[in-house]
mmCIF file of C-alpha atoms in Angstrom:
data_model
loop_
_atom_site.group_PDB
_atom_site.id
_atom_site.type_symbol
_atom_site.label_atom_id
_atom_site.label_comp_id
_atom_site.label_asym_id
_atom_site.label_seq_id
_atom_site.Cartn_x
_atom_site.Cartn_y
_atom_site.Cartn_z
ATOM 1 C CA UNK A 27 83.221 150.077 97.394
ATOM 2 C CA UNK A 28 81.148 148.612 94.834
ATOM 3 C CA UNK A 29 83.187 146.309 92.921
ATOM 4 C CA UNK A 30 81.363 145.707 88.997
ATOM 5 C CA UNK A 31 78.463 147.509 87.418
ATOM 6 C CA UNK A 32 76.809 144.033 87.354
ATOM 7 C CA UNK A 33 77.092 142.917 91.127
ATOM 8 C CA UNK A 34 78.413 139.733 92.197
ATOM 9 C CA UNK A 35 76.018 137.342 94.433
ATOM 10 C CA UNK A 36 77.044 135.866 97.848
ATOM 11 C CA UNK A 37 75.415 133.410 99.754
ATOM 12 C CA UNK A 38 75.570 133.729 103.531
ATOM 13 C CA UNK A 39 74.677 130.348 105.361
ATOM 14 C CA UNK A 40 74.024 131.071 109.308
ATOM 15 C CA UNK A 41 71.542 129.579 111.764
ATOM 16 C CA UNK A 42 71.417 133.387 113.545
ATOM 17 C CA UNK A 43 69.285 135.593 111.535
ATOM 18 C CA UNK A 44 70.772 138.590 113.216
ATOM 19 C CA UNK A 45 74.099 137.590 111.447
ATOM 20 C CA UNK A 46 72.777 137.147 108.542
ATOM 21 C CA UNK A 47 70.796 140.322 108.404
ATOM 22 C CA UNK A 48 74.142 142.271 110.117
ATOM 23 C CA UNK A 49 76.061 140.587 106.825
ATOM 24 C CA UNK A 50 72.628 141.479 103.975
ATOM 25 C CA UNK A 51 73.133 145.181 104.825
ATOM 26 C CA UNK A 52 76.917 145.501 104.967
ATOM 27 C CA UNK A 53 77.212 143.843 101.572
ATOM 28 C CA UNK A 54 74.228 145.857 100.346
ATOM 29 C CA UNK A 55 76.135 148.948 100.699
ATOM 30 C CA UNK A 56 79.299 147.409 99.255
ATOM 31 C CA UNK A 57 76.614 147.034 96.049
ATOM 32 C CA UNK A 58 76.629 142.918 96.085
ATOM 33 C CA UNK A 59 73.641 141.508 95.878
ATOM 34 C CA UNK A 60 72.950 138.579 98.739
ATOM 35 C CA UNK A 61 71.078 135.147 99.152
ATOM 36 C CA UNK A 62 70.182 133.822 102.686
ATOM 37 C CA UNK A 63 70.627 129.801 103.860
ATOM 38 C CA UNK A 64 69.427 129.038 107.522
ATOM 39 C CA UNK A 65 71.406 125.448 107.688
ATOM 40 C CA UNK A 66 72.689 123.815 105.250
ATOM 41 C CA UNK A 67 70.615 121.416 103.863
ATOM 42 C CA UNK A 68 69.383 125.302 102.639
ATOM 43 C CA UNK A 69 73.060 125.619 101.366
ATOM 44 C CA UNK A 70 73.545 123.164 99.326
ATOM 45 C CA UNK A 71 69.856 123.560 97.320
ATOM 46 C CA UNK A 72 70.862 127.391 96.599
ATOM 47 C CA UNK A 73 74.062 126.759 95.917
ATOM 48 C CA UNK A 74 72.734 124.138 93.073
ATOM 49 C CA UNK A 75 69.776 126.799 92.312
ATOM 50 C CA UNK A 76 71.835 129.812 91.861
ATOM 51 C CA UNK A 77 75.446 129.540 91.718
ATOM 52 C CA UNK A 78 76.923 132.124 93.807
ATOM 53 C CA UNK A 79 80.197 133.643 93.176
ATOM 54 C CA UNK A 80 80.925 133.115 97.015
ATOM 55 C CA UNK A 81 79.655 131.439 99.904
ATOM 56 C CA UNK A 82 80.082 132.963 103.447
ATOM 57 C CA UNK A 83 79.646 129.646 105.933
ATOM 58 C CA UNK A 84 79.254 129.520 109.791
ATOM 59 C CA UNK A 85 81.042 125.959 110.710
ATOM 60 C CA UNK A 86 78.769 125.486 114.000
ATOM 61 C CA UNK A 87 75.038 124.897 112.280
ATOM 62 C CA UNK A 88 72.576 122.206 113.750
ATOM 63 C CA UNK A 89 72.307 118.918 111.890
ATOM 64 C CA UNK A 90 74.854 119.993 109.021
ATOM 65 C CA UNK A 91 77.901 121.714 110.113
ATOM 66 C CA UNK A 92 79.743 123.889 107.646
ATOM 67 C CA UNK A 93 82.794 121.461 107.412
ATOM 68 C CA UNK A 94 79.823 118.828 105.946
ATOM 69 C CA UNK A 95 78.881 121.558 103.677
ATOM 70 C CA UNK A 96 82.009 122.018 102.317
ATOM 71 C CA UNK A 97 82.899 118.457 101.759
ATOM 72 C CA UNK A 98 79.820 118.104 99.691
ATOM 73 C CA UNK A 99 80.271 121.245 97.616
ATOM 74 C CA UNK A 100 83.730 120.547 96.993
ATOM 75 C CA UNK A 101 82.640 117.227 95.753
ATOM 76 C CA UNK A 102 80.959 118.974 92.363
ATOM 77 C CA UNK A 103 82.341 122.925 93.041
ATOM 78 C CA UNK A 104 85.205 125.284 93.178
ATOM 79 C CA UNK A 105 83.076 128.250 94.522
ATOM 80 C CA UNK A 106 85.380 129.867 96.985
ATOM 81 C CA UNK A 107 84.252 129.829 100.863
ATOM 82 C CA UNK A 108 84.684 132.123 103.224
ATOM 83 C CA UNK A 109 83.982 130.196 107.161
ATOM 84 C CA UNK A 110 82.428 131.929 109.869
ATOM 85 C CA UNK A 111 83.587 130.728 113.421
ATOM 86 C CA UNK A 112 82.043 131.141 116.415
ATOM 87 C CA UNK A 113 85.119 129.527 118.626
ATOM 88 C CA UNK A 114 88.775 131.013 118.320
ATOM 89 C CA UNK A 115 89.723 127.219 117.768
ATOM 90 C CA UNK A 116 92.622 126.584 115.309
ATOM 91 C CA UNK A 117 91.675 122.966 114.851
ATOM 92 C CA UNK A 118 88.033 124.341 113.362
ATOM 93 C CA UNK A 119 89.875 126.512 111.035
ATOM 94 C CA UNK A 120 92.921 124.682 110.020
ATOM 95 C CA UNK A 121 90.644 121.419 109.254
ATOM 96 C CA UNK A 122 87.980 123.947 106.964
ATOM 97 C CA UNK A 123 91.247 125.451 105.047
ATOM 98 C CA UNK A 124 92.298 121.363 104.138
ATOM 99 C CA UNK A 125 88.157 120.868 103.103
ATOM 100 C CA UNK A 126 88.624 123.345 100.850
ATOM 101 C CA UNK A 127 87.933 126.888 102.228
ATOM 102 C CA UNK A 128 89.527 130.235 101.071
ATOM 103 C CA UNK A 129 88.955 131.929 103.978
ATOM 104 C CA UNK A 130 87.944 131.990 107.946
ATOM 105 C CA UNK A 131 87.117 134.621 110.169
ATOM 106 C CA UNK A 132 86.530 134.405 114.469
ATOM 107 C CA UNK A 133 82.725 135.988 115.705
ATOM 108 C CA UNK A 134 82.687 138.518 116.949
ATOM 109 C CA UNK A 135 83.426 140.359 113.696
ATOM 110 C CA UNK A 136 83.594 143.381 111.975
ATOM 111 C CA UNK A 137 80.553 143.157 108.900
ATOM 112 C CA UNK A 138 83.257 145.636 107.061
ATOM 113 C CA UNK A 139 85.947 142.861 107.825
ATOM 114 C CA UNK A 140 83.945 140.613 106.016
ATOM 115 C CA UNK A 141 82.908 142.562 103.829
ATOM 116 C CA UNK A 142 86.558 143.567 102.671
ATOM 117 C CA UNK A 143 87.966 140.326 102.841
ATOM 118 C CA UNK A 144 84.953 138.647 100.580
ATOM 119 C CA UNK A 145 86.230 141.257 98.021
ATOM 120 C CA UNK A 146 89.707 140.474 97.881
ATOM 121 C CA UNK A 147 88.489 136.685 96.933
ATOM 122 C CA UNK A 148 85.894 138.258 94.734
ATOM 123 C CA UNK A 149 88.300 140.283 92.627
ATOM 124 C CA UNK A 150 90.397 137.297 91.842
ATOM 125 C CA UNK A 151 87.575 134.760 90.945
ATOM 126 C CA UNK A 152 85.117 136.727 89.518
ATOM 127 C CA UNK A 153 85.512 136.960 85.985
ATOM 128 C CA UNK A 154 82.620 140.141 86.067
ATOM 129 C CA UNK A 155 83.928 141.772 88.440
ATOM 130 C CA UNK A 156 87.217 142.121 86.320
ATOM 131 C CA UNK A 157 88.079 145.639 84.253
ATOM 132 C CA UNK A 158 87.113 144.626 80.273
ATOM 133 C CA UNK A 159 90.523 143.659 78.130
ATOM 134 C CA UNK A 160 90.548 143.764 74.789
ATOM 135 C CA UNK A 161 92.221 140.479 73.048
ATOM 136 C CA UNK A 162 95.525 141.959 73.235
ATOM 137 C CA UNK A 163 95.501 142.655 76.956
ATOM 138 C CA UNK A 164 94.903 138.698 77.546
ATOM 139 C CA UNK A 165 96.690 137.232 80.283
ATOM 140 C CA UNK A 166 99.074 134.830 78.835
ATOM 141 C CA UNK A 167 99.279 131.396 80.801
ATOM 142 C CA UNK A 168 101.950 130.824 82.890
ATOM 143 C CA UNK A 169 104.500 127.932 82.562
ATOM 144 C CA UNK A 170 107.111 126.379 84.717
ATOM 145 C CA UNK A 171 108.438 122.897 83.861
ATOM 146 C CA UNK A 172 105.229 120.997 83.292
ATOM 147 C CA UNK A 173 103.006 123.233 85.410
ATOM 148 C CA UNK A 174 100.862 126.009 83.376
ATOM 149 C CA UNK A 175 98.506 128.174 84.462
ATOM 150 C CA UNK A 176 95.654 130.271 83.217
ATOM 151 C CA UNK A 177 94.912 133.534 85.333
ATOM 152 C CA UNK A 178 91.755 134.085 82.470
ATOM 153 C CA UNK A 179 89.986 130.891 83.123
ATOM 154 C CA UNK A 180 91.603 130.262 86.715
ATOM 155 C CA UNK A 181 92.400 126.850 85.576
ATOM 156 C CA UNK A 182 96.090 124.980 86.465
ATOM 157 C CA UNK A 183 97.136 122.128 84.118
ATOM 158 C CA UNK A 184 100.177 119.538 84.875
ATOM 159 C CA UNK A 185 101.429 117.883 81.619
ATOM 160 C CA UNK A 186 98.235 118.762 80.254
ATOM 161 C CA UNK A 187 96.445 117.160 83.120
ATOM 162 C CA UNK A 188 93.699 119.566 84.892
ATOM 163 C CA UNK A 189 93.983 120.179 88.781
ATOM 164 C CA UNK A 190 90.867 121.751 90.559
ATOM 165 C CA UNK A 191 92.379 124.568 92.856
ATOM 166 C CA UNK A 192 90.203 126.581 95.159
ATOM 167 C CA UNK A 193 91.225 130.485 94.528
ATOM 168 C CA UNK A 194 93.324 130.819 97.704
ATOM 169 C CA UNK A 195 95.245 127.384 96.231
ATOM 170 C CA UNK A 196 95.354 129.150 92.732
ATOM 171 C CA UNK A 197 96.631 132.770 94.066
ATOM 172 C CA UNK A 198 99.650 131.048 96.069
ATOM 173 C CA UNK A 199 100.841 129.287 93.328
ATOM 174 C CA UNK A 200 100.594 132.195 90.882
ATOM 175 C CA UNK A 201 102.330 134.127 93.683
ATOM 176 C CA UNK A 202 105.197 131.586 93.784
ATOM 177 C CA UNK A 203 105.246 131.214 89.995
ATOM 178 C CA UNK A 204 105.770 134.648 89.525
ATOM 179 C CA UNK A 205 109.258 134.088 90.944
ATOM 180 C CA UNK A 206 109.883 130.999 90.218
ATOM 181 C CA UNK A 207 113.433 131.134 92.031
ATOM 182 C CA UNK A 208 112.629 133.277 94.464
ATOM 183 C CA UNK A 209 111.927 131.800 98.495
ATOM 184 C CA UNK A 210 108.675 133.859 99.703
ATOM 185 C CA UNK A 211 108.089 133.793 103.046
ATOM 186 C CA UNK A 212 104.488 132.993 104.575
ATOM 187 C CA UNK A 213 103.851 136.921 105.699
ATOM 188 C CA UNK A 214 105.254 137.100 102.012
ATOM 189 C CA UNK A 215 102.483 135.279 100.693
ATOM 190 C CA UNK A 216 99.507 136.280 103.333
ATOM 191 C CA UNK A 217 100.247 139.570 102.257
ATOM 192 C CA UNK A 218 99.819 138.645 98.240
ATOM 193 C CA UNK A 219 96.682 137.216 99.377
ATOM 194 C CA UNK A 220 94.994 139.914 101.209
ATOM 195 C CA UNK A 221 97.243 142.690 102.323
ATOM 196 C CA UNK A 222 98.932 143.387 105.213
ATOM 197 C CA UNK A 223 96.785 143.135 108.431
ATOM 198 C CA UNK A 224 94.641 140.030 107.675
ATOM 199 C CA UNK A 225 95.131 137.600 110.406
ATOM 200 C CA UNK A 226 95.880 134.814 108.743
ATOM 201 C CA UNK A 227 98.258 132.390 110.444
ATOM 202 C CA UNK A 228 101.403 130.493 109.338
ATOM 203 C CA UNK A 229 99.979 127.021 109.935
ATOM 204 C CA UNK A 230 96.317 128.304 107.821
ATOM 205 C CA UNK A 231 98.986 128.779 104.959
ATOM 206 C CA UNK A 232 100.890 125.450 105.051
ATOM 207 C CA UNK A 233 97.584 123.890 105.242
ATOM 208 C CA UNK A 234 96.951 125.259 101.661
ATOM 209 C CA UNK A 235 100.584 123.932 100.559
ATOM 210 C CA UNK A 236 99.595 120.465 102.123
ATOM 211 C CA UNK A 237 96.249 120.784 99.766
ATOM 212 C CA UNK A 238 98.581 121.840 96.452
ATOM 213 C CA UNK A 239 101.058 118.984 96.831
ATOM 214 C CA UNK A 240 98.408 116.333 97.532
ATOM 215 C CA UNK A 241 96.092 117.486 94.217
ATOM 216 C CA UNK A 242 99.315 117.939 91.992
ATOM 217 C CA UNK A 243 100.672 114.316 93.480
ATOM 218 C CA UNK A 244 97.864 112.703 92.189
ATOM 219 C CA UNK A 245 97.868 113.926 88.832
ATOM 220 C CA UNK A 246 102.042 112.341 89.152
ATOM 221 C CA UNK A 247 104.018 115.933 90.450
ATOM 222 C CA UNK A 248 106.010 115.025 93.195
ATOM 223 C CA UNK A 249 108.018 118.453 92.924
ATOM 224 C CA UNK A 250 105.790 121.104 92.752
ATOM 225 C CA UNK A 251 106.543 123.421 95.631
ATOM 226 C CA UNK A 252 109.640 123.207 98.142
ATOM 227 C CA UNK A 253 110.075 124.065 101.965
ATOM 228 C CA UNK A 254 112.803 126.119 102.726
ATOM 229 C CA UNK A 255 112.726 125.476 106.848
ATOM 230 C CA UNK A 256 112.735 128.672 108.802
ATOM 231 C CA UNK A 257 112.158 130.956 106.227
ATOM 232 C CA UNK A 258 109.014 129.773 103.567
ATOM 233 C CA UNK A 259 108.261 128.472 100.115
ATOM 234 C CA UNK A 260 109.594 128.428 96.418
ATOM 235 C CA UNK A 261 108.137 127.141 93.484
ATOM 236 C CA UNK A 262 110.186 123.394 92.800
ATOM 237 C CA UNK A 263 111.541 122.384 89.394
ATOM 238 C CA UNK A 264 107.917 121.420 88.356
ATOM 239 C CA UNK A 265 110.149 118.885 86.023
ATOM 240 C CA UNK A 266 108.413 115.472 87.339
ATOM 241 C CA UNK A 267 111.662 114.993 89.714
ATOM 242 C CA UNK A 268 111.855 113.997 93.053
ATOM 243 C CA UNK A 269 111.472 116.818 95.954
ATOM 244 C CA UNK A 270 114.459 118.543 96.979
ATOM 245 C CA UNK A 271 112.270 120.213 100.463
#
């Protein structure tokens, strides 16, 4: 399962050891190398110290939670984050998807769970962990109206403006870009995100919709994505317009 000859790095931030060593040896055999944070005071100084590819964050820590943590990375960093939960609580998850987060998963878990689903947001952010391409098999950037894209650099523009997408954010938008005219459902686009079978919800997903509009809206589009009740999402004009869902 090992993903590049030059492994990526994770951090894993828990307050249980026994987690922590659980997650050290599943990744270890998935050929990743790891970094350990007991709270996340510990986070945040490793995060600045080695810049990990991921970080793998328990919300319920002593004296900084993982929501904190995320609010404060996402102030300087796009790294993607992957929460661990130790409540099946909705409002836990739902409010670490609008901080910022890629991903969640519920304790009890399965290591190889985790360990599957960190590589899924590995292999789209992770510029090493990529096959080599030659100049000619560059990804050309995507354009719709006044929305562009770069899947090389992972980078979305709006009339030239950047927007700073987390790589959940980035992949739905590239998923709805790709058909441009085309209404994708939410299973639709939970499965371009991990594959069938991850439990992600319906409400996780319009969470990340709620976080595209507001980051494009401040950069002036007002017509980026539309709701099509009862069945999903399409890309909108991306023109500058006025909403039509």
């Amino acid at each position: 399962m090992n993903i590049s000859a030059m492994p990526a790095t994770i951090l894993l931030v828990d307050d249980d050891p026994h987690i922590r060593q659980l997650l050290v040896f599943a990744f270890g055999k998935a050929g990743v190398d790891t970094i350990e944070a007991g709270d996340g005071e510990e986070a945040l100084a490793k995060v600045e110290r080695h810049n990990p590819d991921l970080v793998i964050l328990d919300i319920n820590m002593p004296r900084m939670d993982g929501l904190e943590v995320c609010r404060r990375l996402r102030a300087t960093s796009e790294v993607p984050i992957f929460f661990l939960s130790s409540r099946d609580d909705e409002i836990d998850r739902v409010l670490g998807i609008e901080l910022g987060g890629d991903d969640y998963v519920v304790k009890p878990f399965s290591p190889r769970e985790v360990v599957a689903r960190s590589m899924a947001i590995l292999r789209r952010t992770c510029p090493r962990n990529a096959s080599p391409v030659g100049p000619a098999e560059t990804a050309a950037v995507l354009r719709h109206g006044l929305l562009s894209l770069d899947p090389e650099s992972w980078t979305a523009q709006w009339h030239g403006h950047e927007v700073g997408l987390t790589a959940t954010e980035f992949t739905i938008l590239r998923t709805l870009l790709a058909g441009p005219t085309r209404i994708f459902s939410r299973d639709q686009i939970i499965d371009r995100l991990r594959g069938p079978g991850f439990a992600l919800t319906d409400r996780t997903i319009d969470s990340h919709v709620r976080n595209l509009r507001r980051k494009f809206a401040e950069v002036g589009a007002n017509d980026l994505v539309e709701t099509r009740a009862g069945i999903g999402y399409r890309l909108g004009t991306c023109s500058g317009s006025a909403p039509e869902g």
